[in-house]
Amino acid sequence: MSVPDQYQTVAEWRARHEPGDLWVFAYGSLMWRPGFSFVERVPAVLHGWHRSLCILSIQYRGTPEVPGLVLGLDRGGSCKGIAYRVAAGERQAAAEYLDGRELPSRCYLPRFAPIRLTDGRRVDSYVYVTDPAHPQYGGHLSAQRRLALLCQGRGEQGSSRDYLAQTVAQLAALGVRDGLLQRTLAAVDASLASGLSC
């Protein structure tokens, strides 16, 4: 289908204008700070993508001069998160809010992808995945460089360290243990406590 000029992708148009309720998949800060109205919140699994600290944050958790690091969805594996159901009448407002929040620099690609809810339902959800061609993509960075970014990042919404800690806490509340994120948080805290540069 052709996309009206005001939208860059078909997904952005679909999120606003398709009939019915809108499902949104959350895997990072949307889990604890959705910022939009919803009528249902359910744990869910997205297949084909995994949670990864792979996006340089230059606004919310860092600056262009001193970037931080936040999560993205990279190809492969699966990801446990939260699915929100937005009522049809709130769909356009929610999509506009989400795109304004998640796409200021277009480092994510909006799309629709199937998810499985914990009650067995399968729904098509609006989700933001990484754009590996974008300059903010950091999937290739070394573990040491990622640690440094997490230690240094501070932006409009706080620190990269606190973002990581909140994600780990939300996952724990879902009964999800992400060993890599937990080890990374421990390494960040140890580095900051030592007073040494990460």
mmCIF file of C-alpha atoms in Angstrom:
data_model
loop_
_atom_site.group_PDB
_atom_site.id
_atom_site.type_symbol
_atom_site.label_atom_id
_atom_site.label_comp_id
_atom_site.label_asym_id
_atom_site.label_seq_id
_atom_site.Cartn_x
_atom_site.Cartn_y
_atom_site.Cartn_z
ATOM 1 C CA MET A 1 0.000 0.000 0.000
ATOM 2 C CA SER A 2 1.121 3.576 -0.535
ATOM 3 C CA VAL A 3 1.884 5.628 2.571
ATOM 4 C CA PRO A 4 0.456 9.150 2.927
ATOM 5 C CA ASP A 5 3.149 11.821 2.919
ATOM 6 C CA GLN A 6 2.942 12.538 6.652
ATOM 7 C CA TYR A 7 4.014 8.959 7.540
ATOM 8 C CA GLN A 8 7.398 7.404 6.847
ATOM 9 C CA THR A 9 6.265 3.788 7.130
ATOM 10 C CA VAL A 10 3.159 1.680 6.582
ATOM 11 C CA ALA A 11 3.324 0.649 10.245
ATOM 12 C CA GLU A 12 2.925 4.251 11.408
ATOM 13 C CA TRP A 13 -0.194 4.628 9.290
ATOM 14 C CA ARG A 14 -1.594 1.263 10.455
ATOM 15 C CA ALA A 15 -1.017 2.110 14.119
ATOM 16 C CA ARG A 16 -3.223 5.177 13.779
ATOM 17 C CA HIS A 17 -5.883 4.238 11.265
ATOM 18 C CA GLU A 18 -6.622 0.509 11.242
ATOM 19 C CA PRO A 19 -9.940 -0.320 12.919
ATOM 20 C CA GLY A 20 -10.111 -1.965 16.321
ATOM 21 C CA ASP A 21 -7.866 -1.970 19.357
ATOM 22 C CA LEU A 22 -4.095 -1.516 19.144
ATOM 23 C CA TRP A 23 -1.653 -3.868 20.856
ATOM 24 C CA VAL A 24 1.761 -2.440 21.788
ATOM 25 C CA PHE A 25 4.763 -4.574 22.815
ATOM 26 C CA ALA A 26 7.062 -3.149 25.507
ATOM 27 C CA TYR A 27 10.520 -4.473 26.356
ATOM 28 C CA GLY A 28 12.309 -1.481 27.976
ATOM 29 C CA SER A 29 11.096 1.745 29.562
ATOM 30 C CA LEU A 30 7.559 1.284 28.212
ATOM 31 C CA MET A 31 7.222 -1.570 30.730
ATOM 32 C CA TRP A 32 7.368 0.799 33.704
ATOM 33 C CA ARG A 33 6.442 4.128 32.089
ATOM 34 C CA PRO A 34 4.023 3.560 29.220
ATOM 35 C CA GLY A 35 2.682 7.113 29.103
ATOM 36 C CA PHE A 36 -0.524 6.271 27.207
ATOM 37 C CA SER A 37 -3.984 5.000 28.109
ATOM 38 C CA PHE A 38 -4.588 1.247 27.926
ATOM 39 C CA VAL A 39 -7.304 -1.193 28.907
ATOM 40 C CA GLU A 40 -5.227 -4.350 29.335
ATOM 41 C CA ARG A 41 -1.640 -5.148 30.376
ATOM 42 C CA VAL A 42 -0.437 -8.724 29.810
ATOM 43 C CA PRO A 43 2.990 -10.435 29.847
ATOM 44 C CA ALA A 44 3.899 -11.535 26.333
ATOM 45 C CA VAL A 45 6.633 -13.067 24.182
ATOM 46 C CA LEU A 46 7.930 -11.780 20.865
ATOM 47 C CA HIS A 47 9.774 -14.319 18.716
ATOM 48 C CA GLY A 48 12.478 -13.488 16.189
ATOM 49 C CA TRP A 49 13.935 -10.597 18.206
ATOM 50 C CA HIS A 50 15.902 -10.322 21.447
ATOM 51 C CA ARG A 51 16.480 -7.538 23.971
ATOM 52 C CA SER A 52 19.942 -5.984 23.600
ATOM 53 C CA LEU A 53 21.842 -2.973 24.950
ATOM 54 C CA CYS A 54 22.612 -1.722 21.468
ATOM 55 C CA ILE A 55 21.269 1.816 21.029
ATOM 56 C CA LEU A 56 23.361 4.897 21.762
ATOM 57 C CA SER A 57 21.165 7.313 23.717
ATOM 58 C CA ILE A 58 21.747 10.958 22.830
ATOM 59 C CA GLN A 59 18.642 12.467 24.443
ATOM 60 C CA TYR A 60 16.822 10.511 27.141
ATOM 61 C CA ARG A 61 19.772 8.723 28.798
ATOM 62 C CA GLY A 62 22.713 10.617 27.330
ATOM 63 C CA THR A 63 23.672 13.542 25.120
ATOM 64 C CA PRO A 64 25.276 13.819 21.668
ATOM 65 C CA GLU A 65 28.554 14.768 23.374
ATOM 66 C CA VAL A 66 28.379 12.096 26.095
ATOM 67 C CA PRO A 67 26.051 9.317 24.896
ATOM 68 C CA GLY A 68 24.540 6.641 27.048
ATOM 69 C CA LEU A 69 23.210 3.209 26.145
ATOM 70 C CA VAL A 70 19.672 1.816 26.053
ATOM 71 C CA LEU A 71 17.860 -1.256 24.798
ATOM 72 C CA GLY A 72 16.763 -2.189 21.332
ATOM 73 C CA LEU A 73 15.369 -5.322 19.742
ATOM 74 C CA ASP A 74 18.005 -7.072 17.657
ATOM 75 C CA ARG A 75 17.321 -9.952 15.283
ATOM 76 C CA GLY A 76 17.220 -13.524 16.550
ATOM 77 C CA GLY A 77 15.948 -15.323 19.616
ATOM 78 C CA SER A 78 12.937 -14.152 21.598
ATOM 79 C CA CYS A 79 11.985 -11.474 24.086
ATOM 80 C CA LYS A 80 9.658 -11.517 27.084
ATOM 81 C CA GLY A 81 7.939 -8.235 27.819
ATOM 82 C CA ILE A 82 4.584 -6.557 28.316
ATOM 83 C CA ALA A 83 1.714 -6.202 25.842
ATOM 84 C CA TYR A 84 -0.676 -3.280 26.230
ATOM 85 C CA ARG A 85 -4.099 -3.196 24.615
ATOM 86 C CA VAL A 86 -5.184 0.298 23.642
ATOM 87 C CA ALA A 87 -8.906 0.870 23.035
ATOM 88 C CA ALA A 88 -9.820 1.736 19.455
ATOM 89 C CA GLY A 89 -10.886 5.231 20.418
ATOM 90 C CA GLU A 90 -7.463 5.940 21.958
ATOM 91 C CA ARG A 91 -5.463 4.305 19.189
ATOM 92 C CA GLN A 92 -4.451 7.413 17.242
ATOM 93 C CA ALA A 93 -3.471 9.375 20.354
ATOM 94 C CA ALA A 94 -1.389 6.468 21.667
ATOM 95 C CA ALA A 95 0.386 5.960 18.328
ATOM 96 C CA GLU A 96 1.195 9.648 18.034
ATOM 97 C CA TYR A 97 2.568 9.705 21.573
ATOM 98 C CA LEU A 98 4.634 6.557 21.038
ATOM 99 C CA ASP A 99 6.129 7.666 17.739
ATOM 100 C CA GLY A 100 6.984 11.050 19.219
ATOM 101 C CA ARG A 101 8.739 9.319 22.104
ATOM 102 C CA GLU A 102 10.475 6.498 20.253
ATOM 103 C CA LEU A 103 11.303 8.030 16.868
ATOM 104 C CA PRO A 104 12.898 11.466 17.424
ATOM 105 C CA SER A 105 16.051 10.349 15.615
ATOM 106 C CA ARG A 106 14.546 7.334 13.767
ATOM 107 C CA CYS A 107 17.062 4.909 15.325
ATOM 108 C CA TYR A 108 14.183 2.434 15.697
ATOM 109 C CA LEU A 109 12.000 0.989 12.965
ATOM 110 C CA PRO A 110 8.277 0.787 13.767
ATOM 111 C CA ARG A 111 6.543 -2.371 12.595
ATOM 112 C CA PHE A 112 3.837 -4.870 13.406
ATOM 113 C CA ALA A 113 4.861 -8.311 14.640
ATOM 114 C CA PRO A 114 2.964 -11.272 16.128
ATOM 115 C CA ILE A 115 3.277 -11.839 19.878
ATOM 116 C CA ARG A 116 1.976 -14.567 22.184
ATOM 117 C CA LEU A 117 0.238 -13.512 25.385
ATOM 118 C CA THR A 118 0.599 -15.593 28.547
ATOM 119 C CA ASP A 119 -3.063 -16.589 28.345
ATOM 120 C CA GLY A 120 -2.426 -18.191 24.955
ATOM 121 C CA ARG A 121 -3.810 -15.481 22.695
ATOM 122 C CA ARG A 122 -1.779 -14.464 19.669
ATOM 123 C CA VAL A 123 -2.069 -10.860 18.518
ATOM 124 C CA ASP A 124 -0.372 -8.515 16.083
ATOM 125 C CA SER A 125 1.483 -5.805 18.002
ATOM 126 C CA TYR A 126 3.076 -2.450 17.288
ATOM 127 C CA VAL A 127 6.757 -2.643 18.192
ATOM 128 C CA TYR A 128 10.008 -0.754 17.672
ATOM 129 C CA VAL A 129 13.039 -2.736 16.491
ATOM 130 C CA THR A 130 16.609 -1.651 15.850
ATOM 131 C CA ASP A 131 17.817 -0.141 12.602
ATOM 132 C CA PRO A 132 21.334 -1.598 12.216
ATOM 133 C CA ALA A 133 22.120 0.992 9.528
ATOM 134 C CA HIS A 134 21.481 3.923 11.878
ATOM 135 C CA PRO A 135 24.472 5.793 13.399
ATOM 136 C CA GLN A 136 23.082 5.195 16.904
ATOM 137 C CA TYR A 137 23.148 1.419 16.476
ATOM 138 C CA GLY A 138 25.766 -0.081 18.789
ATOM 139 C CA GLY A 139 25.314 -3.804 18.349
ATOM 140 C CA HIS A 140 28.929 -4.097 17.242
ATOM 141 C CA LEU A 141 30.404 -2.416 20.349
ATOM 142 C CA SER A 142 32.702 -4.279 22.718
ATOM 143 C CA ALA A 143 31.566 -5.179 26.232
ATOM 144 C CA GLN A 144 34.056 -2.646 27.617
ATOM 145 C CA ARG A 145 32.677 0.174 25.470
ATOM 146 C CA ARG A 146 29.094 -0.694 26.436
ATOM 147 C CA LEU A 147 30.073 -0.599 30.097
ATOM 148 C CA ALA A 148 31.610 2.852 29.630
ATOM 149 C CA LEU A 149 28.477 4.159 27.956
ATOM 150 C CA LEU A 150 26.267 2.808 30.736
ATOM 151 C CA CYS A 151 28.468 4.450 33.370
ATOM 152 C CA GLN A 152 28.610 7.857 31.687
ATOM 153 C CA GLY A 153 25.149 8.274 30.157
ATOM 154 C CA ARG A 154 22.867 10.956 31.635
ATOM 155 C CA GLY A 155 20.058 12.672 29.762
ATOM 156 C CA GLU A 156 16.555 14.139 30.018
ATOM 157 C CA GLN A 157 15.104 11.010 31.661
ATOM 158 C CA GLY A 158 18.029 10.196 33.959
ATOM 159 C CA SER A 159 21.028 7.894 33.785
ATOM 160 C CA SER A 160 21.694 4.850 31.654
ATOM 161 C CA ARG A 161 22.537 2.991 34.852
ATOM 162 C CA ASP A 162 19.108 3.677 36.345
ATOM 163 C CA TYR A 163 17.421 2.712 33.063
ATOM 164 C CA LEU A 164 19.208 -0.639 33.205
ATOM 165 C CA ALA A 165 18.320 -1.135 36.891
ATOM 166 C CA GLN A 166 14.639 -0.386 36.246
ATOM 167 C CA THR A 167 14.580 -2.852 33.364
ATOM 168 C CA VAL A 168 16.115 -5.592 35.510
ATOM 169 C CA ALA A 169 13.560 -4.866 38.259
ATOM 170 C CA GLN A 170 10.630 -4.990 35.847
ATOM 171 C CA LEU A 171 11.815 -8.277 34.387
ATOM 172 C CA ALA A 172 12.186 -9.728 37.867
ATOM 173 C CA ALA A 173 8.593 -8.698 38.608
ATOM 174 C CA LEU A 174 7.570 -10.708 35.538
ATOM 175 C CA GLY A 175 9.535 -13.701 36.790
ATOM 176 C CA VAL A 176 12.182 -13.213 34.090
ATOM 177 C CA ARG A 177 15.832 -13.537 35.009
ATOM 178 C CA ASP A 178 18.100 -11.961 32.399
ATOM 179 C CA GLY A 179 21.559 -13.038 33.491
ATOM 180 C CA LEU A 180 23.404 -10.794 31.039
ATOM 181 C CA LEU A 181 21.562 -7.651 32.113
ATOM 182 C CA GLN A 182 22.027 -8.531 35.783
ATOM 183 C CA ARG A 183 25.776 -9.082 35.332
ATOM 184 C CA THR A 184 26.048 -5.866 33.354
ATOM 185 C CA LEU A 185 24.257 -3.905 36.092
ATOM 186 C CA ALA A 186 26.574 -5.403 38.722
ATOM 187 C CA ALA A 187 29.608 -4.405 36.651
ATOM 188 C CA VAL A 188 28.305 -0.847 36.228
ATOM 189 C CA ASP A 189 27.615 -0.512 39.960
ATOM 190 C CA ALA A 190 31.040 -1.899 40.858
ATOM 191 C CA SER A 191 32.758 0.533 38.486
ATOM 192 C CA LEU A 192 30.797 3.519 39.760
ATOM 193 C CA ALA A 193 31.375 2.523 43.402
ATOM 194 C CA SER A 194 35.113 2.277 42.813
ATOM 195 C CA GLY A 195 35.210 5.834 41.516
ATOM 196 C CA LEU A 196 37.166 4.637 38.537
ATOM 197 C CA SER A 197 36.299 5.231 34.923
ATOM 198 C CA CYS A 198 34.415 2.338 33.381
#
